Short mmCIF file of C-alpha atoms in Angstrom, two decimals:
data_model
loop_
_atom_site.label_atom_id
_atom_site.label_comp_id
_atom_site.label_asym_id
_atom_site.label_seq_id
_atom_site.Cartn_x
_atom_site.Cartn_y
_atom_site.Cartn_z
CA UNK A 47 23.87 5.08 -31.27
CA UNK A 48 24.80 1.65 -29.91
CA UNK A 49 22.17 -0.99 -30.50
CA UNK A 50 20.95 -2.71 -27.34
CA UNK A 51 20.49 -6.45 -27.09
CA UNK A 52 17.03 -7.59 -25.91
CA UNK A 53 18.41 -8.45 -22.45
CA UNK A 54 20.07 -5.04 -22.07
CA UNK A 55 16.89 -3.40 -23.28
CA UNK A 56 14.74 -5.34 -20.80
CA UNK A 57 17.10 -4.55 -17.93
CA UNK A 58 17.25 -0.86 -18.80
CA UNK A 59 13.48 -0.72 -19.21
CA UNK A 60 12.96 -2.38 -15.81
CA UNK A 61 15.30 0.16 -14.20
CA UNK A 62 13.54 3.09 -15.89
CA UNK A 63 10.11 1.73 -14.95
CA UNK A 64 11.21 1.35 -11.35
CA UNK A 65 12.73 4.83 -11.30
CA UNK A 66 9.50 6.36 -12.61
CA UNK A 67 7.39 4.57 -10.02
CA UNK A 68 9.79 5.37 -7.18
CA UNK A 69 9.99 9.05 -8.13
CA UNK A 70 6.20 9.40 -8.08
CA UNK A 71 5.85 7.44 -4.84
CA UNK A 72 8.46 9.62 -3.14
CA UNK A 73 6.93 12.79 -4.58
CA UNK A 74 3.69 11.80 -2.88
CA UNK A 75 5.58 10.91 0.32
CA UNK A 76 4.28 7.34 0.35
CA UNK A 77 6.43 4.70 2.03
CA UNK A 78 7.11 1.31 0.48
CA UNK A 79 5.25 -0.38 3.33
CA UNK A 80 2.06 1.60 2.68
CA UNK A 81 2.34 1.04 -1.07
CA UNK A 82 2.84 -2.67 -0.56
CA UNK A 83 -0.16 -2.96 1.77
CA UNK A 84 -2.36 -1.00 -0.62
CA UNK A 85 -1.34 -3.24 -3.52
CA UNK A 86 -1.37 -6.51 -1.63
CA UNK A 87 2.34 -7.17 -2.19
CA UNK A 88 5.34 -6.94 0.09
CA UNK A 89 7.42 -3.83 0.65
CA UNK A 90 10.40 -5.92 -0.45
CA UNK A 91 8.73 -6.63 -3.81
CA UNK A 92 7.97 -2.91 -4.24
CA UNK A 93 11.65 -2.17 -3.58
CA UNK A 94 12.77 -4.82 -6.07
CA UNK A 95 10.45 -3.40 -8.73
CA UNK A 96 11.72 0.12 -8.11
CA UNK A 97 15.34 -1.04 -8.33
CA UNK A 98 14.76 -2.87 -11.62
CA UNK A 99 15.40 -6.27 -10.02
CA UNK A 100 11.96 -7.72 -10.77
CA UNK A 101 9.77 -7.71 -13.86
CA UNK A 102 6.25 -7.47 -12.47
CA UNK A 103 3.16 -8.50 -14.40
CA UNK A 104 1.26 -5.89 -16.34
CA UNK A 105 -1.51 -6.17 -13.76
CA UNK A 106 0.89 -5.25 -10.94
CA UNK A 107 2.30 -2.35 -12.97
CA UNK A 108 -1.19 -1.06 -13.79
CA UNK A 109 -2.30 -1.36 -10.16
CA UNK A 110 0.83 0.38 -8.88
CA UNK A 111 0.51 3.19 -11.41
CA UNK A 112 -3.19 3.57 -10.57
CA UNK A 113 -2.41 3.68 -6.86
CA UNK A 114 -0.07 6.58 -7.64
CA UNK A 115 -2.72 8.32 -9.76
CA UNK A 116 -1.22 7.48 -13.15
CA UNK A 117 -2.52 5.44 -16.05
CA UNK A 118 -0.28 3.19 -18.13
CA UNK A 119 0.11 5.86 -20.83
CA UNK A 120 1.52 8.40 -18.40
CA UNK A 121 3.81 5.82 -16.81
CA UNK A 122 5.02 4.70 -20.24
CA UNK A 123 5.73 8.30 -21.20
CA UNK A 124 7.75 8.83 -18.03
CA UNK A 125 9.75 5.68 -18.75
CA UNK A 126 10.46 6.86 -22.30
CA UNK A 127 11.65 10.23 -20.99
CA UNK A 128 13.96 8.56 -18.46
CA UNK A 129 15.37 6.33 -21.21
CA UNK A 130 15.99 9.21 -23.63
CA UNK A 131 19.76 9.65 -23.58
CA UNK A 132 19.98 13.19 -24.95
CA UNK A 133 18.15 16.33 -26.04
CA UNK A 134 17.73 15.12 -29.64
CA UNK A 135 16.07 11.91 -28.43
CA UNK A 136 13.69 13.92 -26.27
CA UNK A 137 12.84 16.19 -29.20
CA UNK A 138 12.14 13.13 -31.36
CA UNK A 139 9.93 11.72 -28.60
CA UNK A 140 7.99 14.98 -28.38
CA UNK A 141 7.54 15.09 -32.17
CA UNK A 142 6.35 11.47 -32.19
CA UNK A 143 3.89 12.10 -29.37
CA UNK A 144 2.59 15.27 -31.01
CA UNK A 145 1.92 13.32 -34.20
CA UNK A 146 0.10 10.60 -32.27
CA UNK A 147 -1.99 13.15 -30.39
CA UNK A 148 -2.95 14.82 -33.67
CA UNK A 149 -3.97 11.44 -35.12
CA UNK A 150 -6.06 10.63 -32.03
CA UNK A 151 -7.72 14.04 -32.19
CA UNK A 152 -8.62 13.43 -35.86
CA UNK A 153 -10.07 10.03 -35.02
CA UNK A 154 -12.11 11.50 -32.19
CA UNK A 155 -13.65 14.24 -34.38
CA UNK A 156 -14.27 11.78 -37.24
CA UNK A 157 -16.07 9.32 -34.97
#
């Protein structure tokens, strides 16, 4: 697998983040204007985020995800799925997440 440079990685992450947000917004049939008004930002900025042209602050990302009914974990998972290039990568992601869920479950029962 070809190693990405930090700039390529940031650009690809921004595109995947935008794609995940746009897909959920469209699934809920919410226009960019309504989303922008609800978040206190312009429809143009929403569009730029969704097209990977802007790198919004974590606060904006969290607010946008929350507006769409997602938390940062779910959004991050969707981004990782979008960025997984093949079936093997997805299987590795699932195995990694399963391990983390098991660890969290152990911590919860121990505490």
